[in-house]
Tab-separated table of C-alpha atoms in Angstrom:
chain	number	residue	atom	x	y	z
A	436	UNK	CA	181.810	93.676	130.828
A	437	UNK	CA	184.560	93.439	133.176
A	438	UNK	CA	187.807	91.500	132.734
A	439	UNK	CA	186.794	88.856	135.238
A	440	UNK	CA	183.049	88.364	133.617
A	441	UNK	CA	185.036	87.851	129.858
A	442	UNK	CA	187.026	85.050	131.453
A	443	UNK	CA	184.480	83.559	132.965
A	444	UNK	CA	181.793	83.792	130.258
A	445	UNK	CA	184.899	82.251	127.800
A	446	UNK	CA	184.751	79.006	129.809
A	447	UNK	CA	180.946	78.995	130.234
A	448	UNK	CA	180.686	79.177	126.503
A	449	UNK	CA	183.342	76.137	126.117
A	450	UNK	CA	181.927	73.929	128.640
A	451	UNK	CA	178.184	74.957	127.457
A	452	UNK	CA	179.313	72.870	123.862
A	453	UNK	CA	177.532	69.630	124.181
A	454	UNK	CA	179.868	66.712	124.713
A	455	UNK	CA	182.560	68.686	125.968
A	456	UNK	CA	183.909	68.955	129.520
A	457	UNK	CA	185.822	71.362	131.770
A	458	UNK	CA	189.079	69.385	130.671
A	459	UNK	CA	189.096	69.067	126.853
A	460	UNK	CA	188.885	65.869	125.235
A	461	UNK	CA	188.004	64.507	128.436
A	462	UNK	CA	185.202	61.059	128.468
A	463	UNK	CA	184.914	60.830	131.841
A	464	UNK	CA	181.287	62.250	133.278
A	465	UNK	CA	182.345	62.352	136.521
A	466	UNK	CA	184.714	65.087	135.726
A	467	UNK	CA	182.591	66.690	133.459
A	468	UNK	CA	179.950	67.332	136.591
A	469	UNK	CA	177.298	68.720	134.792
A	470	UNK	CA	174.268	68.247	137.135
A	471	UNK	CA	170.513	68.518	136.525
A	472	UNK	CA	167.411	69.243	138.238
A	473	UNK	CA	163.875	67.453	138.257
A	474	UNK	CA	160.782	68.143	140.590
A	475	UNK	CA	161.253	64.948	142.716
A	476	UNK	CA	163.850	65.843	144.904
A	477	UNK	CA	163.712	69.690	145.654
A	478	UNK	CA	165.857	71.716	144.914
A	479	UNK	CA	168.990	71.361	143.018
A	480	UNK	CA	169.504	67.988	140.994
A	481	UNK	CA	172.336	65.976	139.638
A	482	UNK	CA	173.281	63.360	137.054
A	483	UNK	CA	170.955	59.857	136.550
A	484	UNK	CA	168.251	62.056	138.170
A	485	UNK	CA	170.814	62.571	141.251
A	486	UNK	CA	169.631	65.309	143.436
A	487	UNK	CA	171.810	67.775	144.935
A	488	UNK	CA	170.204	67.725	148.219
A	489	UNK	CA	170.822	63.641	148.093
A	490	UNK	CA	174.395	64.622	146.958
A	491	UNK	CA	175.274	66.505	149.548
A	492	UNK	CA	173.458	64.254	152.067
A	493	UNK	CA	175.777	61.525	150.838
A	494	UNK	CA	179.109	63.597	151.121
A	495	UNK	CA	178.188	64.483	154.764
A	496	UNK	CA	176.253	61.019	155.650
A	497	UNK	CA	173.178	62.159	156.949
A	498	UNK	CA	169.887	60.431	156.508
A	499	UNK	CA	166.854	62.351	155.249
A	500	UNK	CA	164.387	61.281	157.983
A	501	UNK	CA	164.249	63.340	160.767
A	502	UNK	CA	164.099	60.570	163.418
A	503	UNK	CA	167.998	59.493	162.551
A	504	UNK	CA	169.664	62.749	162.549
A	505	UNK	CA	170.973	62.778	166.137
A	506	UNK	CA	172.150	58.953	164.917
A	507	UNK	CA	174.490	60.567	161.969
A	508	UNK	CA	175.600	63.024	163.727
A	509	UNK	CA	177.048	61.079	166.155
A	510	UNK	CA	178.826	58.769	163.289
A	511	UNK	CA	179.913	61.801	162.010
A	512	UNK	CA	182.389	62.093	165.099
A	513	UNK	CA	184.569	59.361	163.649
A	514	UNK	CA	185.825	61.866	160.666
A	515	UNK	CA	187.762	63.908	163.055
A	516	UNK	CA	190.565	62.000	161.774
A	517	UNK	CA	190.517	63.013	158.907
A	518	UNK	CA	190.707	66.895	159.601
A	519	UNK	CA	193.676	68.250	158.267
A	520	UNK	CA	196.017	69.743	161.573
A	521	UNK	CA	196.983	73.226	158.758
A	522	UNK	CA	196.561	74.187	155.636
A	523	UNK	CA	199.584	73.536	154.161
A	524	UNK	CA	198.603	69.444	155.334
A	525	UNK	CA	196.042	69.614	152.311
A	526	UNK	CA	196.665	69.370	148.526
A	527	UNK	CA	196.320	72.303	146.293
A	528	UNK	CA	193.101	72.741	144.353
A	529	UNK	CA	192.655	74.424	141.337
A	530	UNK	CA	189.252	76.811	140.193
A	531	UNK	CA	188.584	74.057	137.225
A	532	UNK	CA	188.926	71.293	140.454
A	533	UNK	CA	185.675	72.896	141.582
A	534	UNK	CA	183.611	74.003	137.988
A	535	UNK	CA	180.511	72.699	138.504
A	536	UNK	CA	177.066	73.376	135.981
A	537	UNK	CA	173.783	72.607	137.138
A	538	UNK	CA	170.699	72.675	133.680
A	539	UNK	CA	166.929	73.096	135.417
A	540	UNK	CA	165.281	71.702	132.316
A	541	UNK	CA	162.003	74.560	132.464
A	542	UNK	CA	161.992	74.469	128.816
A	543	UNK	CA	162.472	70.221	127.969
A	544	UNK	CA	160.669	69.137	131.147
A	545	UNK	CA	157.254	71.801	131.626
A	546	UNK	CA	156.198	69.674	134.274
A	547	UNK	CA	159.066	70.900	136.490
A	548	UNK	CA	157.609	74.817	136.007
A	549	UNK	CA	155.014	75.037	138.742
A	550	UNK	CA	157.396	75.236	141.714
A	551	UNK	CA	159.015	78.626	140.032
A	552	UNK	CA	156.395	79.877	138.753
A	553	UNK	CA	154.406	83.538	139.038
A	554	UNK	CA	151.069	84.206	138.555
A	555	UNK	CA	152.780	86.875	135.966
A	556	UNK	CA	154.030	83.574	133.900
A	557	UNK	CA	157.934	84.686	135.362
A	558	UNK	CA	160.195	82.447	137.621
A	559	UNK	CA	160.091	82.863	141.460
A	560	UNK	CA	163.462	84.337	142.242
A	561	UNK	CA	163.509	83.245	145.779
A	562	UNK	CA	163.518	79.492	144.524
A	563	UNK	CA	166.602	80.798	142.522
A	564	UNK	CA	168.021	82.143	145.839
A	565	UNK	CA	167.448	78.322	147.584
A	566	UNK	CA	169.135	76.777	144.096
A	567	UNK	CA	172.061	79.178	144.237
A	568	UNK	CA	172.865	78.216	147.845
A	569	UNK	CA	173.115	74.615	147.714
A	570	UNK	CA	174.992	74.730	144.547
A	571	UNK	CA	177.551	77.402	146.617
A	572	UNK	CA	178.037	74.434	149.277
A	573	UNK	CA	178.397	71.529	146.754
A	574	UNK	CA	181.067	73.288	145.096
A	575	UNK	CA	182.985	73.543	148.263
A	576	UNK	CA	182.676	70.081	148.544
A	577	UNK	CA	183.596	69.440	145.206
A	578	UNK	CA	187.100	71.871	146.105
A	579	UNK	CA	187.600	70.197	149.418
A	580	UNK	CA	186.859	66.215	149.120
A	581	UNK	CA	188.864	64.105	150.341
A	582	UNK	CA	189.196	60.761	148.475
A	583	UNK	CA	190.198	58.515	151.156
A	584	UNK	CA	187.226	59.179	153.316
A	585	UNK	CA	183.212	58.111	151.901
A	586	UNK	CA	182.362	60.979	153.759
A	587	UNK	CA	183.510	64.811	153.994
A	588	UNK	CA	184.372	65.431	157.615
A	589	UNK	CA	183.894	69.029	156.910
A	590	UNK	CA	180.737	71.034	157.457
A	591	UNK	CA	180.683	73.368	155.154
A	592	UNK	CA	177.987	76.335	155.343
A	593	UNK	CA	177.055	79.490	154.016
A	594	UNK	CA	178.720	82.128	155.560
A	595	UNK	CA	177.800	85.578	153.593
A	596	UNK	CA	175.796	86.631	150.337
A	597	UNK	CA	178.382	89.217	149.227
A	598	UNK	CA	176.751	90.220	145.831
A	599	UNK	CA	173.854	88.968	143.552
A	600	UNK	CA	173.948	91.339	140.216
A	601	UNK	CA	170.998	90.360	137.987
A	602	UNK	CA	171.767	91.161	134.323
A	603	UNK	CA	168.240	91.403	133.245
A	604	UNK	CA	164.890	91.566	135.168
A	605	UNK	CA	162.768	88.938	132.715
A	606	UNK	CA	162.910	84.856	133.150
A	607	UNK	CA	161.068	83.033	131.450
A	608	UNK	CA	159.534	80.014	132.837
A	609	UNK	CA	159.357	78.171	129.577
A	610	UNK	CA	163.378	77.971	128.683
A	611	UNK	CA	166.213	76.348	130.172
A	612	UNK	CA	168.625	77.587	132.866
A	613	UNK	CA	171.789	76.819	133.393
A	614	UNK	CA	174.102	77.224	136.709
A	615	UNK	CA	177.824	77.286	137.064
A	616	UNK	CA	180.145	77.877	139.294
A	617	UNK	CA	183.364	77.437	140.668
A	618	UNK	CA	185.795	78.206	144.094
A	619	UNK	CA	187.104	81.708	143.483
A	620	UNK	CA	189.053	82.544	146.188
A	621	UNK	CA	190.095	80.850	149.425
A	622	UNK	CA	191.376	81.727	152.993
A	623	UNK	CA	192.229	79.133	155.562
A	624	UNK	CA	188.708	78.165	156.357
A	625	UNK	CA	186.843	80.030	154.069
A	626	UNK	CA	185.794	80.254	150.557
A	627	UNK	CA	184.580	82.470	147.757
A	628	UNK	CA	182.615	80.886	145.066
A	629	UNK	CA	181.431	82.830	142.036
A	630	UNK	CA	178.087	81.388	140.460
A	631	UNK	CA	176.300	82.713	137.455
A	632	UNK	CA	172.829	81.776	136.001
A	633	UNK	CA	172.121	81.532	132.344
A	634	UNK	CA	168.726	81.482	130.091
A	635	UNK	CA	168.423	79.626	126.993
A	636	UNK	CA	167.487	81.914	124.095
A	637	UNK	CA	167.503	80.008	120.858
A	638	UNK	CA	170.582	77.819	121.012
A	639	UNK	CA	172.580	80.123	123.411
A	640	UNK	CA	172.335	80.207	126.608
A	641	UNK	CA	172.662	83.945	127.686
A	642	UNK	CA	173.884	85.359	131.011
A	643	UNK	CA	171.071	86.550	133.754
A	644	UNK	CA	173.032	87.447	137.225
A	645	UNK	CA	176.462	87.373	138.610
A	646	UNK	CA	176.495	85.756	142.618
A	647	UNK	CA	179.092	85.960	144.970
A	648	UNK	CA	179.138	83.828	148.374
A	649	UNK	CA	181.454	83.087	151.170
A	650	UNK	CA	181.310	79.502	153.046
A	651	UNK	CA	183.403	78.378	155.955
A	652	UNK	CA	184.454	74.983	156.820
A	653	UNK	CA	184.040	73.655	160.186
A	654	UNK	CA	184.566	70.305	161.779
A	655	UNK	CA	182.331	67.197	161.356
A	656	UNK	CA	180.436	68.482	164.204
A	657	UNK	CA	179.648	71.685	163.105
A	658	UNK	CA	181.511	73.167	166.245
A	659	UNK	CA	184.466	74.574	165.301
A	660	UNK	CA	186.505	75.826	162.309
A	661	UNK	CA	188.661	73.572	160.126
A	662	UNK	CA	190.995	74.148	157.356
A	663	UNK	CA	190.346	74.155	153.141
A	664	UNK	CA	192.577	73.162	150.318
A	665	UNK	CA	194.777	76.311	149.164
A	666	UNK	CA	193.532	77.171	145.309
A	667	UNK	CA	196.506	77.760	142.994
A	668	UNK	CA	195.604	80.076	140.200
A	669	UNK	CA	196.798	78.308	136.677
A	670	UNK	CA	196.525	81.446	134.492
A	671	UNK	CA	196.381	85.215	134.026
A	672	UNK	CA	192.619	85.389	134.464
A	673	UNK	CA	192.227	83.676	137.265
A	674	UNK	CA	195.277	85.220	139.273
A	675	UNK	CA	192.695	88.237	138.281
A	676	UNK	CA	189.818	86.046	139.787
A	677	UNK	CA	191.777	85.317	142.980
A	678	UNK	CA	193.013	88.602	143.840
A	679	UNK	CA	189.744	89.759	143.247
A	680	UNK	CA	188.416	87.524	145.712
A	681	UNK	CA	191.226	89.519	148.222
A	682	UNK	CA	189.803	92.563	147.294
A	683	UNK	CA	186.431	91.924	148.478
A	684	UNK	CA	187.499	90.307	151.913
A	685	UNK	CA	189.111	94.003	152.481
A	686	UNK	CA	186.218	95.565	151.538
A	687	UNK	CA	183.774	93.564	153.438
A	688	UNK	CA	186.781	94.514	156.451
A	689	UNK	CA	186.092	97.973	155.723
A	690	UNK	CA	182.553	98.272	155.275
A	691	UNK	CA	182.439	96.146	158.589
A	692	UNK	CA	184.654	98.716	160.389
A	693	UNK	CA	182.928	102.091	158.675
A	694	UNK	CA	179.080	100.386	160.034
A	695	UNK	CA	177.013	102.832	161.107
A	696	UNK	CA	176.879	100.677	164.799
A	697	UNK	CA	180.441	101.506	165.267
A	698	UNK	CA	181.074	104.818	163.649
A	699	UNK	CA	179.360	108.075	163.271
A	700	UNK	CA	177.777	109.147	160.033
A	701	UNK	CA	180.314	111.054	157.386
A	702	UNK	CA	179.917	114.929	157.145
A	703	UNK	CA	178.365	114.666	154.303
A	704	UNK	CA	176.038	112.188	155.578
A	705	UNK	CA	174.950	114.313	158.290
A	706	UNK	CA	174.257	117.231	156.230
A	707	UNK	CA	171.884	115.089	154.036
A	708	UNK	CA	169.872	113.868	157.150
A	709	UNK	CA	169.909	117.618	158.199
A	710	UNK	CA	168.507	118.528	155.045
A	711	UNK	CA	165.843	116.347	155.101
A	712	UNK	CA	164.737	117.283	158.509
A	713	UNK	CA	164.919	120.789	157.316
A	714	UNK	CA	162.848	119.916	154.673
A	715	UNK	CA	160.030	118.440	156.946
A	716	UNK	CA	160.035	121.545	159.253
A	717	UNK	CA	155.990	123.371	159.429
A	718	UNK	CA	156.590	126.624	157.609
A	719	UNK	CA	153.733	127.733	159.540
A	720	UNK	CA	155.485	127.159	162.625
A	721	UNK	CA	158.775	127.594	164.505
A	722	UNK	CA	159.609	124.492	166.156
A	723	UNK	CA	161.172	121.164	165.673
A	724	UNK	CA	158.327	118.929	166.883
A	725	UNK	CA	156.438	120.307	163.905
A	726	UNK	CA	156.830	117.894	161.461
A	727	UNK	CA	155.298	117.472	157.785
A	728	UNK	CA	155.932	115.484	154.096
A	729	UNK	CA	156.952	117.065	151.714
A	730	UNK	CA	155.037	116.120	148.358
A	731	UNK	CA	155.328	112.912	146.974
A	732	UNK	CA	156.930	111.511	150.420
A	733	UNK	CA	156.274	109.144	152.433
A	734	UNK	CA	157.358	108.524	156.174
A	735	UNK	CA	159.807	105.408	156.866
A	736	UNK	CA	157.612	104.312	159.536
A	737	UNK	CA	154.717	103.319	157.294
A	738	UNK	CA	156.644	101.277	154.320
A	739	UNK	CA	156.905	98.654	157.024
A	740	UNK	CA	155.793	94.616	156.603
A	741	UNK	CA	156.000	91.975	159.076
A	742	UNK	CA	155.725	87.730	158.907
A	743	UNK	CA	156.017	85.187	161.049
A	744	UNK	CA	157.087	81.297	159.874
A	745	UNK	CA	157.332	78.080	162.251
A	746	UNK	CA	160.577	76.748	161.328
A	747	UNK	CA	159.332	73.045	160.360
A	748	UNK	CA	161.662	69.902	159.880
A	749	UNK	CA	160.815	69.943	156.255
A	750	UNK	CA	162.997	72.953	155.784
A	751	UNK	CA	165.772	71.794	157.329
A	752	UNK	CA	169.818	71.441	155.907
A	753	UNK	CA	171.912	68.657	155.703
A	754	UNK	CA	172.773	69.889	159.591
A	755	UNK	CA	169.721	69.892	161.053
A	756	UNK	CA	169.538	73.628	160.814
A	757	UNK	CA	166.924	75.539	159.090
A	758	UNK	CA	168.406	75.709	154.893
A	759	UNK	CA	169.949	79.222	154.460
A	760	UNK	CA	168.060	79.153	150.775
A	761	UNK	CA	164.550	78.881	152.718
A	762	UNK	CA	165.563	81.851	154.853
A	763	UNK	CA	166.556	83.670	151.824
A	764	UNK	CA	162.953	83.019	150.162
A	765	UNK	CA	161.230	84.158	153.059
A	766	UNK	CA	163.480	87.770	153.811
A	767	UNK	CA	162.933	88.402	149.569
A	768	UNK	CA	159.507	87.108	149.042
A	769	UNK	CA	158.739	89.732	151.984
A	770	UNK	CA	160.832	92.189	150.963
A	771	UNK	CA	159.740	92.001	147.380
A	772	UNK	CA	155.945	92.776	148.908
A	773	UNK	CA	156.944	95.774	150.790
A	774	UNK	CA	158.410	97.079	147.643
A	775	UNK	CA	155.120	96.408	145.725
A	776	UNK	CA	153.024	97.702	148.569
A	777	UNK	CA	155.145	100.841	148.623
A	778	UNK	CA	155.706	101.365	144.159
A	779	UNK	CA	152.422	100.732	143.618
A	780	UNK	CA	153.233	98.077	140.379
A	781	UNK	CA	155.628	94.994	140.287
A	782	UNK	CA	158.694	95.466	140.906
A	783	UNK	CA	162.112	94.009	139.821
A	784	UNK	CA	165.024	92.728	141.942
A	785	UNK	CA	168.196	94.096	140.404
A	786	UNK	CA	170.526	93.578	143.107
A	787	UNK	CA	171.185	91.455	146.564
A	788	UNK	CA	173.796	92.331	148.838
A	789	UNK	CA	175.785	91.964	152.174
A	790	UNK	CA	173.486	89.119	153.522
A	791	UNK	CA	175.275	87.775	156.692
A	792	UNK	CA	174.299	84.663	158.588
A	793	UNK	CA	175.227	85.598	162.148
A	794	UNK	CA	173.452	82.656	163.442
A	795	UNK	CA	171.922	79.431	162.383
A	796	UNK	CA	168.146	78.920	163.291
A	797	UNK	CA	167.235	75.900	164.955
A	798	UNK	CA	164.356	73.580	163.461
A	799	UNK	CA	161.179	74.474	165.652
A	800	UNK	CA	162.225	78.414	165.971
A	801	UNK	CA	159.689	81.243	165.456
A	802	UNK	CA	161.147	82.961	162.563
A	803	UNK	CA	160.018	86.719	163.092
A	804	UNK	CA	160.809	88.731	159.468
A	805	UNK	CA	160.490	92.396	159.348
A	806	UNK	CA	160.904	94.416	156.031
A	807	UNK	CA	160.753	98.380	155.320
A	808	UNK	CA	161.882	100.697	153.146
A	809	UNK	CA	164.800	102.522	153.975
A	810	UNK	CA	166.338	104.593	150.167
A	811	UNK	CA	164.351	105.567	147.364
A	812	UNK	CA	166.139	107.253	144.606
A	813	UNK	CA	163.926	107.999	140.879
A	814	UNK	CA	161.739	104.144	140.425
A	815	UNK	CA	164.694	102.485	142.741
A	816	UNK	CA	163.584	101.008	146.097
A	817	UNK	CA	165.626	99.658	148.737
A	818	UNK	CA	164.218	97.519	151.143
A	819	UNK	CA	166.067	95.845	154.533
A	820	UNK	CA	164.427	92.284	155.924
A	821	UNK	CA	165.337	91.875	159.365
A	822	UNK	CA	165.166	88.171	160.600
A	823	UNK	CA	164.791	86.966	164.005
A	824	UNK	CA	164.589	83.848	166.096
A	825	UNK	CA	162.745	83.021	169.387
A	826	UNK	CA	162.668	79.092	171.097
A	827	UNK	CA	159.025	78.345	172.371
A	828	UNK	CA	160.715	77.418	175.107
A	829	UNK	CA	162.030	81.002	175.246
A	830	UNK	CA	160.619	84.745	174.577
A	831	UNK	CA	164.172	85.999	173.936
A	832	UNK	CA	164.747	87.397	170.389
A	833	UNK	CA	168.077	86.996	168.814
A	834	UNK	CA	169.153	88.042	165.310
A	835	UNK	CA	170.007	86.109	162.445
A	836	UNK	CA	170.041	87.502	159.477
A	837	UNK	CA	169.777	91.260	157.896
A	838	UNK	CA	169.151	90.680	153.991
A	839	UNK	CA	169.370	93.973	151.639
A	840	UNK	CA	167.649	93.804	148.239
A	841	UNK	CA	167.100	96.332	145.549
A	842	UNK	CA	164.263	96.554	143.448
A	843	UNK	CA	163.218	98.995	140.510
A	844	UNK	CA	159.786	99.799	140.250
A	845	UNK	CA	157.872	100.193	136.718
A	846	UNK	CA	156.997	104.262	137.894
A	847	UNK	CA	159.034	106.561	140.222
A	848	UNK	CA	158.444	106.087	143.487
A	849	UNK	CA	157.753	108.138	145.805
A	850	UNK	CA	160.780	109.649	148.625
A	851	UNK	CA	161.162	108.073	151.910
A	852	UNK	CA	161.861	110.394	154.880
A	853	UNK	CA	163.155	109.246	158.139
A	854	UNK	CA	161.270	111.091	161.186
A	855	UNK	CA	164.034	109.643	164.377
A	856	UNK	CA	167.791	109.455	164.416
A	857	UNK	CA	167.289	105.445	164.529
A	858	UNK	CA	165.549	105.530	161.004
A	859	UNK	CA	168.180	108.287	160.099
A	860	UNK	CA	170.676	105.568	160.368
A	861	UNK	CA	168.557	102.904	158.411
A	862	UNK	CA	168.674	105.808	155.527
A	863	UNK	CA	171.875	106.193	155.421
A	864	UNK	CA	172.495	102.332	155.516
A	865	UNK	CA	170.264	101.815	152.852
A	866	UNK	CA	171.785	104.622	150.446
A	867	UNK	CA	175.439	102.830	151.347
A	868	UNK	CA	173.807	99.778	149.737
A	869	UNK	CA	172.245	101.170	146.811
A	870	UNK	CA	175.424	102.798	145.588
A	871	UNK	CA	177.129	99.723	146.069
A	872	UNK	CA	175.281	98.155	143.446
A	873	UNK	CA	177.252	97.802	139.916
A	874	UNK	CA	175.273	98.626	137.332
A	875	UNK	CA	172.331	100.494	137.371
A	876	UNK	CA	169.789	97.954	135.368
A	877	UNK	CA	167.915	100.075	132.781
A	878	UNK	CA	164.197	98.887	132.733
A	879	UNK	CA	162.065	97.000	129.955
A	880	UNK	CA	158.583	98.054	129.372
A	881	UNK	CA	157.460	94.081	128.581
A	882	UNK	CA	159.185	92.933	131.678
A	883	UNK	CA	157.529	91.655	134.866
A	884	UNK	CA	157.986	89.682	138.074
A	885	UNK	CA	156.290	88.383	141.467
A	886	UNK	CA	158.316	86.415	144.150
């Protein structure tokens, strides 16, 4: 365990005490901000049976029927006032400012369990995925509020999924889990929050994955960008935290810069594609249209699945915009199929990375997801969900989103082999992810898990 991960499971383990806020000896709950969740408001929920969906509905002012939202959107206009002109206009935060824990009460409460639920008696991860991104957004809120306005004139929304590390590959849908998380790093209208999910074994709660996003502020209208509240580190370990947080914004800059859509593949790179074109060449004959598998391989072009989803109000954000978390569920619980179509058994998400929302999706869109395989290494499988929107006004197809998951099958899998230069480059892409991930997860035998 990394230096960050002790520092942060230290003040997990002293706010998990019962009694016991993020400030010690302090009596006051609304500091303390330890949230829960209950079925009857989906999907996050808060203190007195609070949800987080009505939380954050209250920060921003919006009313949860559909036919007022144009009505507080326009009252949102007055907050422009209260927009800060720079950064250096806004008081300092601190991470503890922004410590927030969330307890979904699987284990007290059974009646909350159908909703994450498998058919394997294992929690749906892609609820976890909705869950972890409206906790990332009411932690911004919690960094950035502003105490002499009822409502935040920011809009704060998801901006990147930089990094989901699971620690294990079992949930159980019959214990507890706890959230927490806190503002990591910040820019001028960004922010890194680091979130991490724990299961309740006997009376510890024990850790289960690591998340890293990125929001951005914007302006009460969603329009434009607006400035956050600088964080001031308050010890060594999170000074650690926070330049941490730089290090990933330059290596999200890099990565960005090194794409294979802007630069050509590395030498070595191209000598593995050359390879495996080599390796598909007909012995029997001398020509490069001649193309077969080699054994145990299987041909890009057929580990493909497709969906399609109406983008209803009911799946809407506090913005009017289709919730990030319900694209999320969608892109995994598609992506987790193709990598059960292709393994042949169940397989396990071990890692989520590099998921950027290039644009929001407007409520009545055709959503248009396609997943496929793109790296297979021993029983790993990478899989790439491509998401697109079209108007039914409009036939045009724009992207949104390009989600990266990586899954570990119960068998080895077989190879996948590229057969044009475009699925060359989705191979290469998808080998780029998969050694990005931290930690190769070893596999349990009496694991198992559906979407």
């Amino acid at each position: 365990m990394n230096y960050t991960k002790e520092w942060l499971c230290a003040l997990n383990r002293e706010l998990l005490i019962p009694g016991r806020g993020l400030t010690q000896g302090s009596q006051n709950p609304e500091k303390q901000r330890v949230f829960h969740m209950h079925e009857a408001c989906s999907p996050i929920h808060v203190n007195h049976g609070v949800c987080v969906r009505d939380k954050l509905r209250e920060i921003v002012g919006v009313s949860t029927n559909w036919r007022d939202h144009m009505k507080a959107m326009e009252e949102r206009k007055l907050l422009q006032s209260f927009l800060a002109k720079s950064q250096e206009g806004l008081p300092p935060r601190t991470m503890k400012d922004s410590y927030i824990e969330v307890l979904l009460p699987l284990g007290s409460q059974p009646e909350l369990r159908e909703k994450y639920l498998t058919v394997q008696n294992t929690i749906r991860f892609g609820r976890i995925l909705e869950d972890l991104d409206s906790l990332g957004v009411l932690i911004c809120y919690m960094h950035t509020r502003v105490h002499a306005a009822k409502m935040s004139p920011l809009s704060i929304v998801t901006a990147l999924v930089d990094k989901i590390d699971m620690c294990k590959t079992s949930l159980s849908p019959e214990q507890d889990i706890k959230f927490s998380g806190h503002v990591s790093w910040v820019g001028k209208t960004s922010m890194e929050v680091k979130m991490q999910m724990f299961q309740l074994h006997g009376n510890e709660f024990c850790p289960v994955l690591d998340a890293t996003f990125v929001m951005v502020a914007r302006d009460s209208e969603n329009k434009g960008p607006a400035f956050v509240n600088p964080l001031i580190p308050e010890s060594p370990e999170e000074e650690e935290l926070f330049r941490q947080g730089e290090l990933n914004k330059g290596r999200r800059v890099t990565f960005s810069a090194t794409s294979l859509l802007k630069m050509a593949p590395s030498a070595e790179e191209r000598t593995t594609i050359h390879e495996m074109f080599l390796n598909t060449l007909d012995p029997k004959t001398v020509s490069f249209r001649s193309r077969i598998l080699p054994p145990n391989a299987v041909w890009m072009e057929n580990s493909k699945l497709k969906s399609l989803e109406v983008c209803h109000p009911q799946e809407r954000n506090i913005f009017n915009r289709i919730f990030g978390g319900f694209l999320m569920r969608k892109a995994y619980e598609l992506g987790w199929a193709t990598a059960c179509n292709f393994g042949g058994s169940r397989p396990f998400v071990v890692a989520v990375d590099d998921i950027m929302f290039q644009k929001p999706v407007e409520v009545g869109s055709l959503l248009f997801l396609s997943s496929q395989v793109c790296f297979t290494k021993d029983n790993y499988i990478q899989v790439r969900v491509h998401s697109e929107v079209a108007s039914l006004e409009s036939k045009e197809h724009m992207t949104t989103n390009v989600f990266h998951f990586t899954f570990m099958s119960e068998k080895e899998v077989p190879l996948v082999f590229p057969r044009t230069y475009g699925e060359s480059m989705l191979y290469l892409d998808g080998k780029r992810h998969f050694n990005s991930m931290s930690v190769p997860v070893k596999l349990r035998k009496d694991c198992s898990e559906a979407p």
